[in-house]
């Protein structure tokens, strides 16, 4: 009877957990596996919020050398702590990044006008961005950070001449294209970095981009 009750409770909890709460999985080099959500990667420090059933979540602060990899269940890709690229998707390309750059991992919600990265940059600073995942931005329309191929002009988008649904950035009033290019981005004016998708109507969107900003 006790065993049956346990099975019923387990199935009930599984049904009630929404898709948006699918966990990231952090693998430590000592063999330990932890489920939760990645908060940030900053230099050698990784912040990860551990999921603890119905208890209060715990934020873990780990040295990068302690972490083997992080799997993102919602996006089907990984961050490899020992890879040369240091970003998501396992490409390891690096994009010609400078050594010693800080990095911040975050999610860009396709339903928001602009997502605050929490990163303040100065004029003339160089950024690198790595992005993965897909967003749905209309009926039968789903694209990655590079956006829609052969996208027509649309005056309603933040960048009318650039592909729909592509990853874009903004600092103050300066809006610039990012897409899936991992090359250097030189900032003209300083301020807070925000990220979004190049779309004229956001309420029908779904999905997110996983982004790592190197700065």
Tab-separated table of C-alpha atoms in Angstrom:
chain	number	residue	atom	x	y	z
A	1	UNK	CA	0.000	0.000	0.000
A	2	UNK	CA	2.806	2.378	0.902
A	3	UNK	CA	4.595	1.552	-2.339
A	4	UNK	CA	1.432	2.238	-4.374
A	5	UNK	CA	0.925	5.576	-2.602
A	6	UNK	CA	4.525	6.563	-3.405
A	7	UNK	CA	4.018	5.753	-7.099
A	8	UNK	CA	0.803	7.805	-7.217
A	9	UNK	CA	2.449	10.817	-5.572
A	10	UNK	CA	5.406	10.599	-7.936
A	11	UNK	CA	3.164	10.491	-11.018
A	12	UNK	CA	1.083	13.418	-9.724
A	13	UNK	CA	4.145	15.601	-9.210
A	14	UNK	CA	5.453	14.673	-12.660
A	15	UNK	CA	2.195	15.713	-14.325
A	16	UNK	CA	2.041	19.011	-12.426
A	17	UNK	CA	5.571	20.096	-13.323
A	18	UNK	CA	5.319	22.404	-16.391
A	19	UNK	CA	7.636	22.178	-19.350
A	20	UNK	CA	9.249	25.499	-18.407
A	21	UNK	CA	10.650	23.878	-15.243
A	22	UNK	CA	12.726	21.264	-16.998
A	23	UNK	CA	16.058	21.215	-15.248
A	24	UNK	CA	19.591	21.859	-16.358
A	25	UNK	CA	21.955	19.137	-15.162
A	26	UNK	CA	25.378	20.004	-13.781
A	27	UNK	CA	28.053	17.282	-13.753
A	28	UNK	CA	30.973	17.689	-11.376
A	29	UNK	CA	34.359	16.151	-12.031
A	30	UNK	CA	33.994	14.071	-8.857
A	31	UNK	CA	31.041	12.242	-10.443
A	32	UNK	CA	28.251	14.126	-8.652
A	33	UNK	CA	25.217	15.160	-10.709
A	34	UNK	CA	23.012	18.117	-9.693
A	35	UNK	CA	19.726	19.248	-11.274
A	36	UNK	CA	18.544	22.828	-11.252
A	37	UNK	CA	19.181	25.966	-13.311
A	38	UNK	CA	22.333	27.712	-14.424
A	39	UNK	CA	22.391	31.296	-13.162
A	40	UNK	CA	25.696	32.665	-14.406
A	41	UNK	CA	29.232	31.894	-15.526
A	42	UNK	CA	31.599	34.675	-14.539
A	43	UNK	CA	35.302	34.076	-15.058
A	44	UNK	CA	36.274	31.010	-13.032
A	45	UNK	CA	33.047	31.047	-10.963
A	46	UNK	CA	29.841	29.196	-11.850
A	47	UNK	CA	26.575	29.913	-10.020
A	48	UNK	CA	23.988	27.131	-10.222
A	49	UNK	CA	20.637	26.974	-8.428
A	50	UNK	CA	20.015	23.454	-7.193
A	51	UNK	CA	16.483	22.069	-7.299
A	52	UNK	CA	15.620	20.472	-3.954
A	53	UNK	CA	12.133	18.997	-4.321
A	54	UNK	CA	9.684	21.104	-2.377
A	55	UNK	CA	12.380	22.742	-0.226
A	56	UNK	CA	13.975	26.106	-0.771
A	57	UNK	CA	16.409	26.147	-3.727
A	58	UNK	CA	20.092	26.454	-2.912
A	59	UNK	CA	22.555	28.504	-4.958
A	60	UNK	CA	25.875	26.732	-5.444
A	61	UNK	CA	29.017	28.687	-6.232
A	62	UNK	CA	31.567	26.435	-7.879
A	63	UNK	CA	34.977	26.889	-9.376
A	64	UNK	CA	35.026	26.228	-13.105
A	65	UNK	CA	37.694	23.553	-12.602
A	66	UNK	CA	35.210	21.555	-10.490
A	67	UNK	CA	32.647	21.310	-13.311
A	68	UNK	CA	32.830	18.774	-16.121
A	69	UNK	CA	29.807	19.946	-18.138
A	70	UNK	CA	26.251	21.307	-17.977
A	71	UNK	CA	23.433	19.796	-20.036
A	72	UNK	CA	20.448	21.988	-20.935
A	73	UNK	CA	17.385	19.747	-21.251
A	74	UNK	CA	15.207	22.486	-22.754
A	75	UNK	CA	17.625	23.234	-25.589
A	76	UNK	CA	19.379	19.923	-26.243
A	77	UNK	CA	22.905	21.300	-25.980
A	78	UNK	CA	25.718	21.440	-23.459
A	79	UNK	CA	28.357	23.673	-21.958
A	80	UNK	CA	31.701	21.922	-21.679
A	81	UNK	CA	33.791	23.318	-18.855
A	82	UNK	CA	37.004	21.989	-20.305
A	83	UNK	CA	36.410	22.964	-23.943
A	84	UNK	CA	38.439	25.631	-25.698
A	85	UNK	CA	35.325	27.515	-26.798
A	86	UNK	CA	33.946	27.972	-23.305
A	87	UNK	CA	30.395	28.443	-24.595
A	88	UNK	CA	27.237	26.479	-25.406
A	89	UNK	CA	26.624	24.024	-28.200
A	90	UNK	CA	30.010	22.328	-28.091
A	91	UNK	CA	31.474	24.054	-31.128
A	92	UNK	CA	34.617	25.226	-29.357
A	93	UNK	CA	35.187	27.738	-32.116
A	94	UNK	CA	36.066	30.609	-29.836
A	95	UNK	CA	35.462	33.265	-32.520
A	96	UNK	CA	38.909	34.792	-31.970
A	97	UNK	CA	38.079	35.880	-28.427
A	98	UNK	CA	40.671	37.586	-26.274
A	99	UNK	CA	42.075	35.673	-23.321
A	100	UNK	CA	40.926	36.697	-19.857
A	101	UNK	CA	37.462	37.903	-20.899
A	102	UNK	CA	34.604	37.628	-18.441
A	103	UNK	CA	31.540	35.705	-19.525
A	104	UNK	CA	27.898	35.615	-18.564
A	105	UNK	CA	25.387	32.931	-19.550
A	106	UNK	CA	21.717	33.857	-19.792
A	107	UNK	CA	18.411	33.123	-21.494
A	108	UNK	CA	16.863	35.538	-24.006
A	109	UNK	CA	13.070	35.275	-23.767
A	110	UNK	CA	11.451	35.771	-27.173
A	111	UNK	CA	8.298	37.283	-25.640
A	112	UNK	CA	10.113	40.261	-24.092
A	113	UNK	CA	10.973	43.469	-25.927
A	114	UNK	CA	14.425	43.499	-24.366
A	115	UNK	CA	16.181	41.196	-21.901
A	116	UNK	CA	18.481	42.910	-19.415
A	117	UNK	CA	21.852	41.128	-19.358
A	118	UNK	CA	23.104	42.903	-16.260
A	119	UNK	CA	26.244	43.830	-18.222
A	120	UNK	CA	27.435	47.432	-18.411
A	121	UNK	CA	29.854	48.115	-21.265
A	122	UNK	CA	31.955	51.118	-22.190
A	123	UNK	CA	32.351	52.846	-25.546
A	124	UNK	CA	34.866	51.047	-27.749
A	125	UNK	CA	34.653	47.791	-25.799
A	126	UNK	CA	34.668	44.530	-27.780
A	127	UNK	CA	32.105	41.801	-27.100
A	128	UNK	CA	31.702	38.258	-28.356
A	129	UNK	CA	28.390	36.423	-28.280
A	130	UNK	CA	27.569	32.730	-28.663
A	131	UNK	CA	23.921	31.753	-29.019
A	132	UNK	CA	21.930	28.562	-29.542
A	133	UNK	CA	18.345	27.329	-29.427
A	134	UNK	CA	15.265	28.255	-31.439
A	135	UNK	CA	12.296	30.554	-31.046
A	136	UNK	CA	8.847	30.200	-32.535
A	137	UNK	CA	7.661	33.579	-33.790
A	138	UNK	CA	4.559	32.723	-35.800
A	139	UNK	CA	2.592	29.856	-37.267
A	140	UNK	CA	5.031	27.307	-38.725
A	141	UNK	CA	7.870	29.792	-38.165
A	142	UNK	CA	10.772	28.642	-36.058
A	143	UNK	CA	14.340	29.892	-36.337
A	144	UNK	CA	17.667	29.988	-34.546
A	145	UNK	CA	19.730	33.064	-33.615
A	146	UNK	CA	20.521	33.759	-37.277
A	147	UNK	CA	16.830	34.391	-37.975
A	148	UNK	CA	14.654	33.739	-41.009
A	149	UNK	CA	16.367	33.046	-44.324
A	150	UNK	CA	15.521	35.405	-47.181
A	151	UNK	CA	13.551	37.514	-44.727
A	152	UNK	CA	11.637	40.405	-46.353
A	153	UNK	CA	11.813	44.007	-45.210
A	154	UNK	CA	9.481	44.796	-42.304
A	155	UNK	CA	9.311	48.354	-41.026
A	156	UNK	CA	7.787	47.205	-37.748
A	157	UNK	CA	10.850	45.308	-36.590
A	158	UNK	CA	13.593	46.928	-34.509
A	159	UNK	CA	15.927	46.262	-37.477
A	160	UNK	CA	13.696	46.295	-40.612
A	161	UNK	CA	16.433	45.161	-43.037
A	162	UNK	CA	17.639	42.251	-40.892
A	163	UNK	CA	16.226	38.691	-40.647
A	164	UNK	CA	13.089	38.174	-38.598
A	165	UNK	CA	13.514	36.492	-35.197
A	166	UNK	CA	17.298	36.947	-35.215
A	167	UNK	CA	19.191	37.754	-32.044
A	168	UNK	CA	19.790	41.500	-31.705
A	169	UNK	CA	21.305	43.791	-29.089
A	170	UNK	CA	20.705	47.277	-27.765
A	171	UNK	CA	22.740	49.737	-25.726
A	172	UNK	CA	20.777	52.919	-25.068
A	173	UNK	CA	19.198	53.820	-28.417
A	174	UNK	CA	21.812	51.980	-30.465
A	175	UNK	CA	20.337	48.724	-31.821
A	176	UNK	CA	22.721	46.282	-33.497
A	177	UNK	CA	22.581	42.869	-35.156
A	178	UNK	CA	24.145	39.776	-33.558
A	179	UNK	CA	22.565	36.737	-35.212
A	180	UNK	CA	24.626	33.551	-35.052
A	181	UNK	CA	27.923	35.300	-35.800
A	182	UNK	CA	30.579	34.637	-33.143
A	183	UNK	CA	32.945	37.328	-34.345
A	184	UNK	CA	33.857	40.514	-32.448
A	185	UNK	CA	31.281	43.245	-31.839
A	186	UNK	CA	32.720	46.692	-31.158
A	187	UNK	CA	30.501	48.880	-29.018
A	188	UNK	CA	30.106	52.512	-30.112
A	189	UNK	CA	28.501	53.928	-26.993
A	190	UNK	CA	28.608	52.763	-23.394
A	191	UNK	CA	25.677	51.618	-21.273
A	192	UNK	CA	23.645	48.580	-20.263
A	193	UNK	CA	23.550	45.708	-22.766
A	194	UNK	CA	20.094	44.330	-23.612
A	195	UNK	CA	19.254	41.435	-25.923
A	196	UNK	CA	16.101	40.587	-27.856
A	197	UNK	CA	14.663	39.064	-31.029
A	198	UNK	CA	14.048	40.995	-34.241
A	199	UNK	CA	10.262	40.683	-34.407
A	200	UNK	CA	7.423	43.172	-34.769
A	201	UNK	CA	4.863	41.205	-32.690
A	202	UNK	CA	6.038	39.384	-29.567
A	203	UNK	CA	2.883	38.090	-27.780
A	204	UNK	CA	2.583	35.030	-30.064
A	205	UNK	CA	6.237	34.061	-29.603
A	206	UNK	CA	7.576	31.148	-27.600
A	207	UNK	CA	10.992	29.714	-26.858
A	208	UNK	CA	14.304	31.278	-25.935
A	209	UNK	CA	17.902	31.592	-27.005
A	210	UNK	CA	20.692	30.384	-24.745
A	211	UNK	CA	23.355	33.051	-24.900
A	212	UNK	CA	26.858	33.500	-23.539
A	213	UNK	CA	28.275	37.023	-23.645
A	214	UNK	CA	32.059	37.465	-23.429
A	215	UNK	CA	33.078	40.977	-22.384
